[in-house]
PDB file of C-alpha atoms in Angstrom:
ATOM      1  CA  ASP A1083      22.218 -81.183 177.346  1.00 88.00           C
ATOM      2  CA  ASP A1084      25.206 -83.352 178.129  1.00 91.00           C
ATOM      3  CA  ASP A1085      23.048 -86.102 179.626  1.00 94.00           C
ATOM      4  CA  ASN A1086      19.878 -86.332 177.506  1.00 96.00           C
ATOM      5  CA  PHE A1087      18.291 -85.656 174.129  1.00 96.00           C
ATOM      6  CA  TYR A1088      14.878 -84.024 174.583  1.00 96.00           C
ATOM      7  CA  PHE A1089      11.918 -83.545 172.298  1.00 96.00           C
ATOM      8  CA  VAL A1090       8.241 -82.638 172.450  1.00 98.00           C
ATOM      9  CA  VAL A1091       5.711 -83.368 169.714  1.00 97.00           C
ATOM     10  CA  GLN A1092       2.104 -82.227 169.501  1.00 98.00           C
ATOM     11  CA  VAL A1093       0.084 -84.566 167.295  1.00 97.00           C
ATOM     12  CA  VAL A1094      -3.298 -83.636 165.857  1.00 96.00           C
ATOM     13  CA  ASP A1095      -5.274 -86.881 165.657  1.00 94.00           C
ATOM     14  CA  ASP A1096      -9.042 -87.208 165.325  1.00 92.00           C
ATOM     15  CA  VAL A1097      -9.043 -90.914 166.312  1.00 91.00           C
ATOM     16  CA  PRO A1098      -6.361 -91.762 168.895  1.00 89.00           C
ATOM     17  CA  ASN A1099      -5.663 -95.500 168.650  1.00 91.00           C
ATOM     18  CA  GLN A1100      -3.020 -97.404 170.568  1.00 94.00           C
ATOM     19  CA  LYS A1101      -3.600-100.968 171.686  1.00 93.00           C
ATOM     20  CA  TYR A1102      -0.034-102.249 171.269  1.00 93.00           C
ATOM     21  CA  THR A1103       2.998-102.254 173.548  1.00 96.00           C
ATOM     22  CA  GLY A1104       6.651-103.251 173.443  1.00 96.00           C
ATOM     23  CA  ASN A1105       8.095-104.196 170.065  1.00 96.00           C
ATOM     24  CA  GLN A1106       4.629-103.886 168.475  1.00 94.00           C
ATOM     25  CA  LEU A1107       3.825-100.332 169.566  1.00 94.00           C
ATOM     26  CA  ASN A1108       4.402 -98.841 166.103  1.00 90.00           C
ATOM     27  CA  LYS A1109       1.330-100.785 164.901  1.00 92.00           C
ATOM     28  CA  GLY A1110      -0.735 -98.136 166.707  1.00 93.00           C
ATOM     29  CA  ASP A1111      -0.460 -94.364 166.921  1.00 95.00           C
ATOM     30  CA  SER A1112       3.199 -93.712 167.622  1.00 96.00           C
ATOM     31  CA  ILE A1113       6.276 -91.646 166.904  1.00 97.00           C
ATOM     32  CA  THR A1114       9.559 -93.017 165.594  1.00 95.00           C
ATOM     33  CA  ILE A1115      12.953 -91.351 165.604  1.00 96.00           C
ATOM     34  CA  VAL A1116      16.033 -92.593 163.789  1.00 93.00           C
ATOM     35  CA  PHE A1117      19.572 -91.365 164.510  1.00 92.00           C
ATOM     36  CA  ASP A1118      22.745 -91.978 162.517  1.00 91.00           C
ATOM     37  CA  THR A1119      25.614 -90.892 164.767  1.00 91.00           C
ATOM     38  CA  GLU A1120      28.280 -91.297 162.054  1.00 89.00           C
ATOM     39  CA  LEU A1121      26.498 -89.648 159.155  1.00 81.00           C
ATOM     40  CA  GLU A1122      29.561 -88.743 157.069  1.00 77.00           C
ATOM     41  CA  GLU A1123      30.843 -92.316 157.109  1.00 76.00           C
ATOM     42  CA  ASP A1124      27.419 -93.727 156.192  1.00 72.00           C
ATOM     43  CA  MET A1125      26.235 -91.410 153.407  1.00 69.00           C
ATOM     44  CA  GLN A1126      26.132 -94.190 150.814  1.00 71.00           C
ATOM     45  CA  ILE A1127      25.022 -97.041 153.090  1.00 76.00           C
ATOM     46  CA  PRO A1128      21.260 -97.632 152.793  1.00 74.00           C
ATOM     47  CA  PHE A1129      20.989-100.114 155.684  1.00 78.00           C
ATOM     48  CA  TYR A1130      21.333 -99.805 159.456  1.00 82.00           C
ATOM     49  CA  SER A1131      24.798-100.195 160.952  1.00 85.00           C
ATOM     50  CA  SER A1132      26.124-100.208 164.517  1.00 86.00           C
ATOM     51  CA  ASP A1133      25.979 -96.398 164.793  1.00 89.00           C
ATOM     52  CA  ASP A1134      22.272 -96.163 163.857  1.00 91.00           C
ATOM     53  CA  TYR A1135      19.362 -96.147 166.298  1.00 94.00           C
ATOM     54  CA  GLN A1136      15.598 -96.473 165.808  1.00 94.00           C
ATOM     55  CA  ILE A1137      13.386 -95.768 168.812  1.00 97.00           C
ATOM     56  CA  ASP A1138       9.581 -95.957 168.806  1.00 97.00           C
ATOM     57  CA  PHE A1139       7.428 -93.988 171.262  1.00 98.00           C
ATOM     58  CA  SER A1140       3.816 -94.586 172.208  1.00 98.00           C
ATOM     59  CA  PRO A1141       1.517 -92.057 173.859  1.00 98.00           C
ATOM     60  CA  GLY A1142      -0.396 -95.013 175.330  1.00 97.00           C
ATOM     61  CA  ASN A1143      -4.180 -95.067 175.188  1.00 96.00           C
ATOM     62  CA  PHE A1144      -4.740 -92.732 178.173  1.00 95.00           C
ATOM     63  CA  SER A1145      -6.458 -95.577 180.018  1.00 95.00           C
ATOM     64  CA  ASP A1146      -4.706 -98.885 180.688  1.00 96.00           C
ATOM     65  CA  ILE A1147      -1.741 -98.643 178.274  1.00 97.00           C
ATOM     66  CA  PHE A1148       0.883 -96.172 179.427  1.00 97.00           C
ATOM     67  CA  ALA A1149       3.294 -94.071 177.378  1.00 98.00           C
ATOM     68  CA  GLU A1150       6.471 -96.024 176.606  1.00 98.00           C
ATOM     69  CA  SER A1151       9.458 -96.426 174.316  1.00 98.00           C
ATOM     70  CA  PHE A1152      11.079 -99.326 172.496  1.00 98.00           C
ATOM     71  CA  MET A1153      14.436 -99.410 170.699  1.00 97.00           C
ATOM     72  CA  LYS A1154      13.944-101.332 167.437  1.00 93.00           C
ATOM     73  CA  TRP A1155      17.566-101.044 166.379  1.00 91.00           C
ATOM     74  CA  PRO A1156      20.139-102.089 167.373  1.00 92.00           C
ATOM     75  CA  SER A1157      18.947-103.769 170.581  1.00 91.00           C
ATOM     76  CA  SER A1158      15.275-104.741 170.106  1.00 92.00           C
ATOM     77  CA  ALA A1159      14.554-103.878 173.741  1.00 95.00           C
ATOM     78  CA  PRO A1160      13.255-100.946 175.766  1.00 96.00           C
ATOM     79  CA  PRO A1161      15.967 -98.267 176.000  1.00 97.00           C
ATOM     80  CA  ARG A1162      17.321 -97.590 179.497  1.00 97.00           C
ATOM     81  CA  GLY A1163      16.295 -94.548 181.515  1.00 98.00           C
ATOM     82  CA  VAL A1164      14.026 -92.996 178.875  1.00 98.00           C
ATOM     83  CA  ASN A1165      11.236 -90.801 180.250  1.00 98.00           C
ATOM     84  CA  VAL A1166       8.081 -90.641 178.138  1.00 98.00           C
ATOM     85  CA  ALA A1167       5.059 -88.582 179.149  1.00 98.00           C
ATOM     86  CA  SER A1168       1.891 -87.957 177.188  1.00 98.00           C
ATOM     87  CA  ILE A1169      -1.145 -85.786 177.626  1.00 97.00           C
ATOM     88  CA  LYS A1170      -4.428 -86.306 175.802  1.00 97.00           C
ATOM     89  CA  LEU A1171      -5.653 -83.143 174.109  1.00 97.00           C
ATOM     90  CA  ALA A1172      -9.077 -82.371 172.646  1.00 96.00           C
ATOM     91  CA  ASN A1173      -7.696 -82.895 169.138  1.00 96.00           C
ATOM     92  CA  GLY A1174      -4.832 -85.360 169.683  1.00 96.00           C
ATOM     93  CA  TYR A1175      -1.972 -85.673 172.140  1.00 97.00           C
ATOM     94  CA  LEU A1176       1.292 -84.182 173.333  1.00 98.00           C
ATOM     95  CA  LEU A1177       4.332 -86.439 173.802  1.00 98.00           C
ATOM     96  CA  GLU A1178       7.405 -85.327 175.774  1.00 98.00           C
ATOM     97  CA  VAL A1179      10.566 -87.452 175.844  1.00 98.00           C
ATOM     98  CA  SER A1180      14.044 -87.418 177.344  1.00 98.00           C
ATOM     99  CA  ILE A1181      16.548 -90.020 176.126  1.00 98.00           C
ATOM    100  CA  PRO A1182      19.815 -90.459 178.021  1.00 98.00           C
ATOM    101  CA  TRP A1183      22.778 -90.285 175.666  1.00 97.00           C
ATOM    102  CA  TYR A1184      24.153 -93.517 177.158  1.00 96.00           C
ATOM    103  CA  ASN A1185      21.583 -95.344 174.992  1.00 96.00           C
ATOM    104  CA  PHE A1186      23.858 -94.445 172.064  1.00 94.00           C
ATOM    105  CA  PRO A1187      27.084 -96.304 172.921  1.00 92.00           C
ATOM    106  CA  ASN A1188      30.235 -95.068 171.232  1.00 86.00           C
ATOM    107  CA  TYR A1189      28.692 -91.603 170.784  1.00 93.00           C
ATOM    108  CA  ILE A1190      29.341 -88.544 172.927  1.00 94.00           C
ATOM    109  CA  PRO A1191      27.348 -85.448 171.929  1.00 95.00           C
ATOM    110  CA  ASN A1192      29.340 -82.351 171.004  1.00 94.00           C
ATOM    111  CA  ASP A1193      28.412 -78.823 170.037  1.00 95.00           C
ATOM    112  CA  GLU A1194      27.702 -78.549 166.287  1.00 95.00           C
ATOM    113  CA  ASP A1195      27.616 -82.319 165.674  1.00 95.00           C
ATOM    114  CA  VAL A1196      25.617 -83.145 162.546  1.00 94.00           C
ATOM    115  CA  LEU A1197      23.650 -86.369 162.893  1.00 94.00           C
ATOM    116  CA  GLY A1198      21.383 -88.205 160.520  1.00 91.00           C
ATOM    117  CA  PHE A1199      17.898 -87.789 161.951  1.00 94.00           C
ATOM    118  CA  THR A1200      14.281 -88.406 161.115  1.00 93.00           C
ATOM    119  CA  ILE A1201      11.165 -88.130 163.226  1.00 95.00           C
ATOM    120  CA  SER A1202       7.972 -89.703 161.928  1.00 95.00           C
ATOM    121  CA  ILE A1203       4.396 -89.716 163.220  1.00 95.00           C
ATOM    122  CA  LEU A1204       2.407 -92.891 162.543  1.00 93.00           C
ATOM    123  CA  ASP A1205      -1.398 -92.691 162.557  1.00 94.00           C
ATOM    124  CA  THR A1206      -3.590 -95.791 162.749  1.00 89.00           C
ATOM    125  CA  ASP A1207      -7.300 -94.905 162.935  1.00 85.00           C
ATOM    126  CA  ASN A1208      -8.833 -98.176 164.186  1.00 78.00           C
ATOM    127  CA  LEU A1209      -7.027-100.179 161.513  1.00 76.00           C
ATOM    128  CA  GLU A1210      -4.642-103.103 161.768  1.00 75.00           C
ATOM    129  CA  SER A1211      -1.846-101.208 160.020  1.00 74.00           C
ATOM    130  CA  THR A1212      -0.550 -97.666 159.722  1.00 78.00           C
ATOM    131  CA  GLU A1213      -2.866 -95.398 157.761  1.00 80.00           C
ATOM    132  CA  ILE A1214      -0.740 -92.248 157.469  1.00 85.00           C
ATOM    133  CA  VAL A1215       2.911 -91.401 158.125  1.00 87.00           C
ATOM    134  CA  ILE A1216       4.126 -87.822 158.438  1.00 89.00           C
ATOM    135  CA  SER A1217       7.917 -87.644 158.392  1.00 90.00           C
ATOM    136  CA  SER A1218      10.610 -85.001 158.633  1.00 91.00           C
ATOM    137  CA  SER A1219      12.375 -86.810 155.757  1.00 88.00           C
ATOM    138  CA  LYS A1220      11.420 -86.057 152.169  1.00 84.00           C
ATOM    139  CA  ILE A1221      11.471 -89.776 151.402  1.00 81.00           C
ATOM    140  CA  PHE A1222      10.120 -92.043 154.127  1.00 72.00           C
ATOM    141  CA  ASP A1223      11.743 -95.457 154.502  1.00 78.00           C
ATOM    142  CA  PHE A1224      12.500 -96.822 157.987  1.00 73.00           C
ATOM    143  CA  ASN A1225      14.878 -99.380 156.522  1.00 75.00           C
ATOM    144  CA  ASN A1226      16.997 -97.008 154.427  1.00 80.00           C
ATOM    145  CA  VAL A1227      19.191 -94.659 156.463  1.00 79.00           C
ATOM    146  CA  SER A1228      20.342 -92.850 153.321  1.00 81.00           C
ATOM    147  CA  THR A1229      16.904 -91.131 153.349  1.00 85.00           C
ATOM    148  CA  LEU A1230      17.487 -89.496 156.746  1.00 88.00           C
ATOM    149  CA  GLY A1231      17.485 -85.766 157.185  1.00 89.00           C
ATOM    150  CA  THR A1232      19.942 -84.070 159.525  1.00 91.00           C
ATOM    151  CA  ILE A1233      19.911 -82.464 162.926  1.00 94.00           C
ATOM    152  CA  VAL A1234      22.627 -80.176 164.300  1.00 96.00           C
ATOM    153  CA  LEU A1235      23.278 -80.271 168.034  1.00 94.00           C
ATOM    154  CA  VAL A1236      23.830 -76.828 169.524  1.00 92.00           C
ATOM    155  CA  ASP A1237      25.200 -76.194 172.992  1.00 87.00           C
ATOM    156  CA  ALA A1238      22.876 -73.515 174.296  1.00 82.00           C
ATOM    157  CA  GLY A1239      24.749 -73.252 177.571  1.00 80.00           C
ATOM    158  CA  ASN A1240      23.084 -73.526 180.928  1.00 77.00           C
ATOM    159  CA  ILE A1241      19.490 -72.543 180.233  1.00 71.00           C
ATOM    160  CA  GLN A1242      17.631 -71.562 183.367  1.00 72.00           C
ATOM    161  CA  ILE A1243      14.712 -69.331 184.100  1.00 67.00           C
ATOM    162  CA  ASP A1244      15.860 -66.642 186.495  1.00 65.00           C
ATOM    163  CA  GLU A1245      13.429 -66.080 189.305  1.00 64.00           C
ATOM    164  CA  GLU A1246      12.995 -62.335 189.608  1.00 62.00           C
ATOM    165  CA  GLU A1247      12.498 -60.693 192.953  1.00 55.00           C
ATOM    166  CA  PRO A1248       8.927 -59.400 193.168  1.00 56.00           C
ATOM    167  CA  GLU A1249       8.827 -55.628 193.104  1.00 57.00           C
ATOM    168  CA  ASP A1250       7.099 -53.767 195.894  1.00 54.00           C
ATOM    169  CA  GLU A1251       3.562 -53.421 194.688  1.00 50.00           C
ATOM    170  CA  PRO A1252       1.596 -50.284 195.455  1.00 48.00           C
ATOM    171  CA  ALA A1253      -1.048 -50.682 198.107  1.00 45.00           C
ATOM    172  CA  ALA A1254      -4.486 -51.483 196.759  1.00 44.00           C
ATOM    173  CA  GLU A1255      -7.027 -48.682 196.701  1.00 45.00           C
ATOM    174  CA  GLY A1256      -8.563 -48.129 200.093  1.00 42.00           C
ATOM    175  CA  THR A1257      -5.573 -49.494 202.019  1.00 39.00           C
ATOM    176  CA  THR A1258      -2.335 -48.014 203.160  1.00 38.00           C
ATOM    177  CA  GLY A1259       1.092 -49.396 203.610  1.00 42.00           C
ATOM    178  CA  SER A1260       1.442 -48.091 207.165  1.00 42.00           C
ATOM    179  CA  THR A1261       0.304 -49.683 210.388  1.00 45.00           C
ATOM    180  CA  ASP A1262      -0.506 -46.371 212.202  1.00 45.00           C
TER     181      ASP A1262
END
C-alpha cells in the first residue's frame, strides 16, 4: 500500500537455529531482502549505492530471542517502524513483515515501479556460519546489486474483505420460527 511494503515467507527448516540478534542476526536462520530503488540508473553498478537497501529479518528462536529486523545498508541500524512476527511450525516457521516506505528515503512507491529486488533465506543448522542459501536471484551475491532480480509494484486498490450480511437460516429440525 502507500504506507508499507508487506511480505510473508514460509520456511521449511528441520533444525531452526537463531542465537544472534542485531547486526549479527544473519549468522543464524534468517531472511534477507535487498532493494534497488533506482534500478535503471544502476544496471551496470555492482556495488551498493545510496538508493540500495539490505534488510535482514530473524524469526527469533521462539523462546528468549524475539523476531526482529536490522538494516545492513545503508544505515547499519534497526529500521524504524518495521513489524516482524513469526510463528513456529512443525516443519519450520512463518515470518510476516511490514516495512514502512519511509525507511527508503528519496523513494515514493508508484504503481508499476520496477525495483531491483532479491529475497534470500539463510539456513544455519547448529553451525557457526550459513549452511544453505535459497535466493530469488539466479546468482546469489549480497555485495553485488547487479545480480538482483526485479519486483513490479502494482496498485491493487483498496483491498478489503466485505462482511456479508448473514442470510436468514432455516429453523433447525424440530423447531419453528414462530413463538406461538
